[in-house]
Short mmCIF file of C-alpha atoms in Angstrom, two decimals:
data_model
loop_
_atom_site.label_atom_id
_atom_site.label_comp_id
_atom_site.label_asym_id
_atom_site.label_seq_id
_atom_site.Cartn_x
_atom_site.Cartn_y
_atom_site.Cartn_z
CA UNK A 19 50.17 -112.57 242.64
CA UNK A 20 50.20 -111.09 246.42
CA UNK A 21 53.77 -112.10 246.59
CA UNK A 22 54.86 -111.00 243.73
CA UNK A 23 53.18 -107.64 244.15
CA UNK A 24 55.17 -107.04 247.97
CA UNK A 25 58.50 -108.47 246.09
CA UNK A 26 58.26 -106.30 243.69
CA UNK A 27 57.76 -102.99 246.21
CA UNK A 28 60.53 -104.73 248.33
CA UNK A 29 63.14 -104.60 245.16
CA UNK A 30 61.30 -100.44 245.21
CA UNK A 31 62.17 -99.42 248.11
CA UNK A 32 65.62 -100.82 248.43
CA UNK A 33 66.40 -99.28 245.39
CA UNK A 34 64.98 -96.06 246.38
CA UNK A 35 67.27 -96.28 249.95
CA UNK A 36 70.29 -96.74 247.72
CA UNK A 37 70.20 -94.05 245.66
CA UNK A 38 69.42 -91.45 248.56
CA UNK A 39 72.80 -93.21 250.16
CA UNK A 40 74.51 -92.25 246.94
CA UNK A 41 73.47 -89.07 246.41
CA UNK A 42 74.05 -88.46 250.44
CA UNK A 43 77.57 -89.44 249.52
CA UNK A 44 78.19 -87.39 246.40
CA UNK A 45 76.65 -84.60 247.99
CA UNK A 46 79.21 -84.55 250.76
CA UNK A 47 81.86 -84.63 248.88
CA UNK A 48 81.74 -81.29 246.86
CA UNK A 49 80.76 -79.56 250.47
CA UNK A 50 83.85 -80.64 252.30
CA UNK A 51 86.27 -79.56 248.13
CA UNK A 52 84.41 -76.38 248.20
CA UNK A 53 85.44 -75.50 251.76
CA UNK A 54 88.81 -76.80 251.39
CA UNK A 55 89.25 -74.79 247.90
CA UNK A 56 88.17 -71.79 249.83
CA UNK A 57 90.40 -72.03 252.44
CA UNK A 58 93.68 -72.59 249.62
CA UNK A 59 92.17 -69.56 247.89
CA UNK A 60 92.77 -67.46 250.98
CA UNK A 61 96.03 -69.35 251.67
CA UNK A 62 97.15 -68.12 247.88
CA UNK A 63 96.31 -64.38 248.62
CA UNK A 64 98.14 -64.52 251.70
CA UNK A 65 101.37 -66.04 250.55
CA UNK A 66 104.58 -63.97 250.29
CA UNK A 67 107.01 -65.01 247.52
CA UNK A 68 110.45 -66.45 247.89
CA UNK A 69 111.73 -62.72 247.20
CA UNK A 70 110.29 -61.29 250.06
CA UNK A 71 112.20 -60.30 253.56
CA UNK A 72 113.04 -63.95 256.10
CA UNK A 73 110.55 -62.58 258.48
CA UNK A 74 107.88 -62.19 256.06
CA UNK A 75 108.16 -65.94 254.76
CA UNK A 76 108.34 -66.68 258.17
CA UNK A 77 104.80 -65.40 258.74
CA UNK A 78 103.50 -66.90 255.71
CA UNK A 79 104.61 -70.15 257.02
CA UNK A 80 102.84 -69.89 259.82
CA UNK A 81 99.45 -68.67 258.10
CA UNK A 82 100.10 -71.85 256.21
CA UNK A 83 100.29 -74.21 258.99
CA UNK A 84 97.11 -72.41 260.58
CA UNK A 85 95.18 -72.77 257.39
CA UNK A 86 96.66 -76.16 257.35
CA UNK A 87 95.04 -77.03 260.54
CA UNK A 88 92.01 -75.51 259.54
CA UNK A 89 91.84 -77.71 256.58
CA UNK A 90 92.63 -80.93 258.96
CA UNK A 91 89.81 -80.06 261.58
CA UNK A 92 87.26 -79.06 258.77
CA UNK A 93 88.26 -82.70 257.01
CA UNK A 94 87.59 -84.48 260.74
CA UNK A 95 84.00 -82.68 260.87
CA UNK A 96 83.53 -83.68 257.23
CA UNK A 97 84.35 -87.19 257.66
CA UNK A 98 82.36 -87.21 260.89
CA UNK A 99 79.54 -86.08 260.06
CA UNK A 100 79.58 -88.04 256.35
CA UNK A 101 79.56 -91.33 258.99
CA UNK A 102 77.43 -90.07 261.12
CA UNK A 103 74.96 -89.56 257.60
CA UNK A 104 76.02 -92.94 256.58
CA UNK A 105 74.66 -94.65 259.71
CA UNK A 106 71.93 -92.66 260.10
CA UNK A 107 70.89 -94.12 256.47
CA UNK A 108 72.34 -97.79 257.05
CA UNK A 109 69.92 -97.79 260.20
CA UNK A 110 67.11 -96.64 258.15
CA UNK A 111 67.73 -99.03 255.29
CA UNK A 112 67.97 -101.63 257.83
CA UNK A 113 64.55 -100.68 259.91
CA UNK A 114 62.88 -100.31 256.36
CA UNK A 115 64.34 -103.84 255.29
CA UNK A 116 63.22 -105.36 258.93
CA UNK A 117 59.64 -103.36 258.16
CA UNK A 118 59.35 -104.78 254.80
CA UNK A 119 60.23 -108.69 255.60
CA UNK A 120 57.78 -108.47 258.47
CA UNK A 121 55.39 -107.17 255.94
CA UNK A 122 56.02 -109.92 253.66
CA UNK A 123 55.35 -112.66 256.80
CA UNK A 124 52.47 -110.97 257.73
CA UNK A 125 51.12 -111.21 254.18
CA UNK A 126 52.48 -114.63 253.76
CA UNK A 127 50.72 -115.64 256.68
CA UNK A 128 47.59 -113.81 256.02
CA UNK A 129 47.56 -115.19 252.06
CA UNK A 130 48.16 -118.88 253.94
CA UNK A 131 45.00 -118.43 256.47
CA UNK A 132 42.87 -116.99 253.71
CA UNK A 133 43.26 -120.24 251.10
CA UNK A 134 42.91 -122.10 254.46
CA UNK A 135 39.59 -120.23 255.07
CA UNK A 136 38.40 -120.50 251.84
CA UNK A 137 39.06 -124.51 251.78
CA UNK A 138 37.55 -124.91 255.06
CA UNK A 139 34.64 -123.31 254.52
CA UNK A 140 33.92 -124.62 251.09
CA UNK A 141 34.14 -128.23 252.32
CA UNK A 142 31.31 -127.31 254.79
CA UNK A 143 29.09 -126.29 252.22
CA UNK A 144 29.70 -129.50 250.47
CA UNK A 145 27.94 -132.58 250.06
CA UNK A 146 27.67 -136.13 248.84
CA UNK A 147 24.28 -137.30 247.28
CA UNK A 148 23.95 -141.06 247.03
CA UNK A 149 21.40 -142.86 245.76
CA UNK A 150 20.92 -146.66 245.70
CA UNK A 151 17.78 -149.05 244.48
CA UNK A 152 16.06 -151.65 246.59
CA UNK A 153 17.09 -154.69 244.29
CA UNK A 154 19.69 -153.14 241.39
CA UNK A 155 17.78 -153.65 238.81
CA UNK A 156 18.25 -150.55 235.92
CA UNK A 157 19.96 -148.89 238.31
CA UNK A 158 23.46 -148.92 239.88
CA UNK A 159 24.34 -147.33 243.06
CA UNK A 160 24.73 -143.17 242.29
CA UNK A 161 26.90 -140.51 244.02
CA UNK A 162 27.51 -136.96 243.01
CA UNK A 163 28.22 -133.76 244.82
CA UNK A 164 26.25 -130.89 245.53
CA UNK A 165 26.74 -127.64 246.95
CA UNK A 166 25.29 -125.48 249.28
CA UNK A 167 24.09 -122.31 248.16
CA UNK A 168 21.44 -120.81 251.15
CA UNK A 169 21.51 -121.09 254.64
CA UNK A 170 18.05 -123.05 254.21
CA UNK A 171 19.92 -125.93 252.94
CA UNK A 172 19.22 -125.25 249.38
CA UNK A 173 21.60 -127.40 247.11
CA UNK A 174 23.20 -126.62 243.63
CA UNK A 175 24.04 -129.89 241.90
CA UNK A 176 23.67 -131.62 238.71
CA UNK A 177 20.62 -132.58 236.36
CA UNK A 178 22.23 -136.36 235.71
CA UNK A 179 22.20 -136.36 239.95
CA UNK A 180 18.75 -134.51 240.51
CA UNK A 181 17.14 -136.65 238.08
CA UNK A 182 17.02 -139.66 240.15
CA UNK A 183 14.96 -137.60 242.47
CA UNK A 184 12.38 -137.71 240.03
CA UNK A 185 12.12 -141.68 239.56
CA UNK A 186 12.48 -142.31 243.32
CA UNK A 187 8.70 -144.48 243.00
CA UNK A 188 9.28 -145.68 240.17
CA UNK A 189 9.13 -148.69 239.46
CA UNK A 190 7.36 -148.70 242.72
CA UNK A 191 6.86 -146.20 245.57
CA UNK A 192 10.60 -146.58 247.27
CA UNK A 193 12.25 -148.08 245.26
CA UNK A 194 15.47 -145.49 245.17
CA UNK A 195 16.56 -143.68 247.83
CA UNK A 196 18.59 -140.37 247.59
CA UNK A 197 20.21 -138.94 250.55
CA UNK A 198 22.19 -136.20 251.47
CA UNK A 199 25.70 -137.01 253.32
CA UNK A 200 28.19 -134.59 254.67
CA UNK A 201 32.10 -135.09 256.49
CA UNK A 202 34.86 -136.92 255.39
CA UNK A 203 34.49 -139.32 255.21
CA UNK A 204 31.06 -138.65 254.14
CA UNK A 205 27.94 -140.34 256.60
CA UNK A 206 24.17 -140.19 256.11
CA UNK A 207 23.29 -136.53 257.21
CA UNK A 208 19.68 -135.28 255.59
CA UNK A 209 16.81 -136.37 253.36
CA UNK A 210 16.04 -133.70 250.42
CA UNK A 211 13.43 -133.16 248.29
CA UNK A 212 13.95 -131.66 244.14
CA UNK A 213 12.89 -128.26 244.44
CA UNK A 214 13.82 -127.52 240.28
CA UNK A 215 15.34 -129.36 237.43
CA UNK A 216 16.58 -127.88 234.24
CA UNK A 217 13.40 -129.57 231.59
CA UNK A 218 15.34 -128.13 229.00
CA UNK A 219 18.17 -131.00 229.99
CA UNK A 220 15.54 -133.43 230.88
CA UNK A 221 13.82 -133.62 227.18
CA UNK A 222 17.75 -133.67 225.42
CA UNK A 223 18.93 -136.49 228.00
CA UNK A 224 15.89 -138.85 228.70
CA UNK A 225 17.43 -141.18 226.83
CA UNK A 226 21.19 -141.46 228.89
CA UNK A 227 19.33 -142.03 232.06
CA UNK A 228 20.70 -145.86 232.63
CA UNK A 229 23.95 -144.90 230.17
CA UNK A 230 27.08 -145.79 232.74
CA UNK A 231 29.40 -143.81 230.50
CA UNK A 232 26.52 -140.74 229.71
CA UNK A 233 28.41 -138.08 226.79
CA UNK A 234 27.19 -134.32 227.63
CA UNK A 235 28.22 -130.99 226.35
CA UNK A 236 26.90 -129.74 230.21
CA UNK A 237 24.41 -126.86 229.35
CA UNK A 238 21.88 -127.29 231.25
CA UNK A 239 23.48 -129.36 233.69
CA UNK A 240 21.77 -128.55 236.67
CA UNK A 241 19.35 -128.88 239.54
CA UNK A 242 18.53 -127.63 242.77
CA UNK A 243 17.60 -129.29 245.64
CA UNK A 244 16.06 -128.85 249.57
CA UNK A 245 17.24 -130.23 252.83
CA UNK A 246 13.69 -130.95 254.34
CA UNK A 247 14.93 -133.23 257.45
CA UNK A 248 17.81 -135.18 259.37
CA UNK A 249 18.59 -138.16 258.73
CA UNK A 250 20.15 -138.60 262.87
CA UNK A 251 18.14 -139.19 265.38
CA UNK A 252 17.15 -137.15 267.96
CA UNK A 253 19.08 -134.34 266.00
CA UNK A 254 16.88 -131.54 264.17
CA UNK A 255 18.07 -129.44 261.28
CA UNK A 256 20.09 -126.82 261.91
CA UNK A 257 19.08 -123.27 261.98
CA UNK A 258 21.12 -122.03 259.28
CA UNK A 259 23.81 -124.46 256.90
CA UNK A 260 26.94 -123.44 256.04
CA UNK A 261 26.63 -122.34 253.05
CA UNK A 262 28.66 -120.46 249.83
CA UNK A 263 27.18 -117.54 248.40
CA UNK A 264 27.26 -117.59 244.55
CA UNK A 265 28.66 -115.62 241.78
CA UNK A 266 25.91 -114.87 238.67
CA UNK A 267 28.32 -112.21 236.62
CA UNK A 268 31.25 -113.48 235.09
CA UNK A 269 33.56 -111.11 236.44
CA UNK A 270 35.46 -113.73 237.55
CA UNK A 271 35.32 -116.27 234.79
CA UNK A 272 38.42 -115.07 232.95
CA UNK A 273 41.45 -116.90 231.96
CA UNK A 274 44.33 -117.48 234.82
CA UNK A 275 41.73 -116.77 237.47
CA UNK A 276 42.42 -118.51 240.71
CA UNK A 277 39.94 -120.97 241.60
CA UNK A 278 39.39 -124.31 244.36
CA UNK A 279 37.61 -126.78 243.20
CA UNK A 280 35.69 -128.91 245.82
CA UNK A 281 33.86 -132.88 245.36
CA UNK A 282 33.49 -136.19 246.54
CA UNK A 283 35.82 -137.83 243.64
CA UNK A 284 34.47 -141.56 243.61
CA UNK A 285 35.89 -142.82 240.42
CA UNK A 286 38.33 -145.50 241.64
CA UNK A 287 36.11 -146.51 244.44
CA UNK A 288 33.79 -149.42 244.35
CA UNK A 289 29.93 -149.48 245.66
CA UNK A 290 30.88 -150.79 249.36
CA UNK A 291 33.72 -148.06 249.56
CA UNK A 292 31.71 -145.22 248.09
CA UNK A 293 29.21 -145.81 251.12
CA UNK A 294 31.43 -146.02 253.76
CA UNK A 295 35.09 -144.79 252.83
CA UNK A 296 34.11 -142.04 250.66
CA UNK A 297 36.48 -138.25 251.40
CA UNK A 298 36.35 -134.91 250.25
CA UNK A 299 39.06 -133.73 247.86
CA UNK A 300 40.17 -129.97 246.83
CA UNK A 301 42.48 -128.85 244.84
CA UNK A 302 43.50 -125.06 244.03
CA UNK A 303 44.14 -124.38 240.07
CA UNK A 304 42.82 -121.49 237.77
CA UNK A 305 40.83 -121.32 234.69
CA UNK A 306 42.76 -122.74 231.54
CA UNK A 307 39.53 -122.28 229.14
CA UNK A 308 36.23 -120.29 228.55
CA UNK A 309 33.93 -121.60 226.18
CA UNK A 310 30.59 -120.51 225.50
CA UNK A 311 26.93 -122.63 224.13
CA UNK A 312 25.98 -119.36 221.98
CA UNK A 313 28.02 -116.63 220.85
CA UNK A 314 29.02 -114.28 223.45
CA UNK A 315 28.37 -115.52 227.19
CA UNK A 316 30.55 -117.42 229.07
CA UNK A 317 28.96 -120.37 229.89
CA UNK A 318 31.52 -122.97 230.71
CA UNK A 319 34.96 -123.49 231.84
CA UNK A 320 37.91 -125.59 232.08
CA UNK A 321 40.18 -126.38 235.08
CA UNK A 322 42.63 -128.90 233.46
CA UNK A 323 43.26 -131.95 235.08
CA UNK A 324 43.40 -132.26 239.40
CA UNK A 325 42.16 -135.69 241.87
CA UNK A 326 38.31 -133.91 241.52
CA UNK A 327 38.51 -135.44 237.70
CA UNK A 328 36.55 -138.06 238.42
CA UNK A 329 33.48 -139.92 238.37
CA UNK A 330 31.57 -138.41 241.38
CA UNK A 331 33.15 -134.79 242.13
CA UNK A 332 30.00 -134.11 238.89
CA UNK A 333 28.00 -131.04 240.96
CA UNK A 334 31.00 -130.19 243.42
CA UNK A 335 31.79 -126.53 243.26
CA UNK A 336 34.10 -124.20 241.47
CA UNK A 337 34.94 -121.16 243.96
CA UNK A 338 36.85 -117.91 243.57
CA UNK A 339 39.91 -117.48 245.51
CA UNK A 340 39.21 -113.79 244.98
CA UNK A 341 35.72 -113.70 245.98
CA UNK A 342 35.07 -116.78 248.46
CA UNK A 343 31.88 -116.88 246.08
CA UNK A 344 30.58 -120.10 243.84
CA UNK A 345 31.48 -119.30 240.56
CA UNK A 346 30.43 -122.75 238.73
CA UNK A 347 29.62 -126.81 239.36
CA UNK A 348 31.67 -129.52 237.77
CA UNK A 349 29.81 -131.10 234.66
CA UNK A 350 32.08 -132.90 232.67
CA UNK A 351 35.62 -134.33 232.18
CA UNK A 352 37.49 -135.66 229.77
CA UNK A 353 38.76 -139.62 229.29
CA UNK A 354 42.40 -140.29 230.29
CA UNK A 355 44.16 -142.82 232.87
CA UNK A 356 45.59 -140.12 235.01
CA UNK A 357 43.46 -137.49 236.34
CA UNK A 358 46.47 -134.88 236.19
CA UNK A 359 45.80 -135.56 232.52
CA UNK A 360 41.84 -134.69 232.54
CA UNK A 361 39.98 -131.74 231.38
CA UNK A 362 37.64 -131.01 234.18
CA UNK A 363 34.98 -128.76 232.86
CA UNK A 364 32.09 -126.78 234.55
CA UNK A 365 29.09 -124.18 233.43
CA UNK A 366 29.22 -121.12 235.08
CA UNK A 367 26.31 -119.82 237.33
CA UNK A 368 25.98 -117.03 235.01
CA UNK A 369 24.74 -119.62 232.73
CA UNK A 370 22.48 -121.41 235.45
CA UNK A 371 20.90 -118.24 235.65
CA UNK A 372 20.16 -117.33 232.00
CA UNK A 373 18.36 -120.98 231.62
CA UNK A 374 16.29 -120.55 234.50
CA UNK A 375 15.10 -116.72 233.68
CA UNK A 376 14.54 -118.40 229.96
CA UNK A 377 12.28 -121.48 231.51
CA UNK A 378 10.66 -119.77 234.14
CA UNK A 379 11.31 -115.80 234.13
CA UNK A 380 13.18 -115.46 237.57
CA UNK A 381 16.58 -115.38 238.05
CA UNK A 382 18.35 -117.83 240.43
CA UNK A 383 18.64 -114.94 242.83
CA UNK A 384 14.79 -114.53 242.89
CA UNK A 385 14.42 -117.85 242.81
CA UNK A 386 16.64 -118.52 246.01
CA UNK A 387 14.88 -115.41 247.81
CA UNK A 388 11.43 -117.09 247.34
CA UNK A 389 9.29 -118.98 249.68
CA UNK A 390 10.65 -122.50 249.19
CA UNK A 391 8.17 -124.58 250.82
CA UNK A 392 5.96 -122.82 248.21
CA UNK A 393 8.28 -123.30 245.78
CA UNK A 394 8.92 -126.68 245.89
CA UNK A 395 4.73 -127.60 245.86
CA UNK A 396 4.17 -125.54 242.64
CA UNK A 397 6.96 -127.88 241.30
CA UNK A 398 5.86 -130.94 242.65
CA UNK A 399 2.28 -129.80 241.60
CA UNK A 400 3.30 -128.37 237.63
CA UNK A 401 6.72 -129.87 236.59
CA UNK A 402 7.70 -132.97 238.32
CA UNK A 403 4.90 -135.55 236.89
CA UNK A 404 5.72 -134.17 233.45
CA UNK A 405 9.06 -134.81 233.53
CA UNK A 406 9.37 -138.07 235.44
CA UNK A 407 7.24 -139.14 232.77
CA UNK A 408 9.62 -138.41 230.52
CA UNK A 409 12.34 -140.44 232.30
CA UNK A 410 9.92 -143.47 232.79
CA UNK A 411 9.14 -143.37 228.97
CA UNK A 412 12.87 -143.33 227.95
CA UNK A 413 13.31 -146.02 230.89
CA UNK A 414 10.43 -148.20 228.99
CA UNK A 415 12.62 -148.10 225.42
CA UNK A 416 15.76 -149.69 227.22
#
């Protein structure tokens, strides 16, 4: 769009530079006929006919070959000074032209580092949570993507990834153990603890909890997670993450709006290569669908098909080119064999924050601005036995 925009001033201004050259041109002309008319007027008056004496022709002639040279020298400082306009104009068109292609580098450039910026950054904030049981059992070996969202380490990820947060004791104290992981490829960086979990999703999705294959619409589709410690010795947490800020209006969330999309795809990739060959992917697209879970809000939103539309990238980020800000998390994708042919879906954080002010009466901006050491007790304390009760129970049916 950036490019076009300069192009299209480019094709402006040149246009503009030609026509004053034209008019320049035509404008000379009549000035140099005018004073040449003139001077054949006065020529006219001054000429004797035939009739008249020798002597008198005689000095007509030579009025005529004075006006004559006259009309040569005012034709030289004509023509002189139209090529003196002429290249006075040629070497402004070409400074303007050199102006405006160093203009479009510069932009170029810029439009190159800023997409560069964005991706870097973005792949900072990222993350890979894997979690993997003791002795298999109901469980295989998980890994999603999160996201970043506060320089405290807070995470944005998914409720079919957060969940397993809830059953890590179950069936006995240790059993699973989620981590956090960062790089590319991605090693064992943090422990984190579940600071909230959509229980709206939990009580419509018990029942997919050991489902390889689980079907979702997405609403819902979220949960939000701590970094309380590191997982390298000797090496404490860091005083601020990188982090991306995030996006709750849906300014952004229109059709043909430039986006990057950011995971850990994992879907080709076995358990040992998950653990220790697993990259970061990105891919720059825009939004090819809005769709909504009520009537009017924008609550979810397709990316078509990229290498993030897989099994794994669930819970990496959707971020505005625009804005450098989060605008979603990847839910959902469609089935097909290539992944260029793949929906990739993901809700919006305008509708992350509508479903937590409806559960719990803040928005995800209060929420985030909140103590969260106090935060994450009153949910340990009030939500979490409820609802990994729920998960056990469903676990029980299998």
């Amino acid at each position: 769009m950036i490019f076009d925009f300069i192009h299209s001033m480019y094709s402006v201004v040149i246009g503009i530079t030609i026509g004053v050259i034209i008019f320049v041109f035509l404008l000379a002309t009549p000035v140099e006929n005018i004073q040449n008319q003139h001077i054949v007027q006065n020529n006219n008056k001054n000429t004797i006919p035939t009739k008249k004496v020798f002597s008198e022709t005689k000095k007509t002639s030579t009025q005529k070959n004075k006006v004559g040279q006259l009309v040569n020298h005012n034709n030289k400082n004509n023509k002189k000074e139209k090529t003196h306009n002429l290249k006075t104009i040629s070497d402004t068109l070409h400074k303007a032209k050199e102006d405006l292609i160093l203009i479009l580098s510069e932009n170029k450039n810029k439009t190159k580092t800023n997409y560069d910026l964005i991706n870097q950054s973005s792949r900072l904030a990222l993350v890979n949570i894997l979690c993997t049981s003791k002795s298999g059992g109901s469980f295989n070996p998980i890994s999603g993507s999160g996201v970043i969202i506060d320089k405290r380490g807070v995470i944005l990820t998914n409720a079919h990834i957060g969940e397993y947060f809830l059953l890590e004791n179950y069936p006995y104290n240790g059993f699973l153990n989620c981590i956090v992981r960062t790089g590319s490829p991605a090693s064992s960086s943090y422990d984190a603890t579940l600071l909230y979990i959509s229980p709206t999703w939990i009580k419509n999705n018990a029942d997919s909890i050991t489902s390889q294959d689980p079907k979702g619409t997405g609403e819902n589709d979220f949960a939000i997670l701590l970094i309380n410690s590191s997982l390298k010795k000797g090496k404490a947490l860091p005083k601020e993450f990188p982090y991306i800020a995030t996006d709750i209006s849906n300014s952004n969330n229109t059709v043909g709006s430039p986006v990057l999309i950011v995971g850990y795809p994992a879907g080709f990739l076995g358990g040992t290569a998950i653990q220790k060959n697993l990259y970061q992917a990105s891919a720059f697209t825009n939004i090819k669908n809005i769709y909504t879970f009520s009537k009017t809000t924008t609550d979810l939103v397709s990316v078509g098909g990229s290498i993030i539309a897989q099994k794994g990238s669930s819970g990496g980020g959707i971020i505005s080119t625009i804005t450098s800000k989060l605008l979603g998390i990847v839910v959902t994708s469609s089935s097909a064999f290539s992944t260029s042919d793949r929906d990739l879906n993901a809700i919006t954080l305008a509708h992350i924050n509508r479903s937590i002010l409806k559960d719990i009466g803040v928005t995800l901006n209060d929420f985030l601005s909140s103590n969260l050491t106090g935060t994450t007790k009153h949910f340990n304390t009030n939500m979490q036995p409820g609802l990994t009760k729920i998960l056990e129970d469903a676990i029980n049916k299998k």
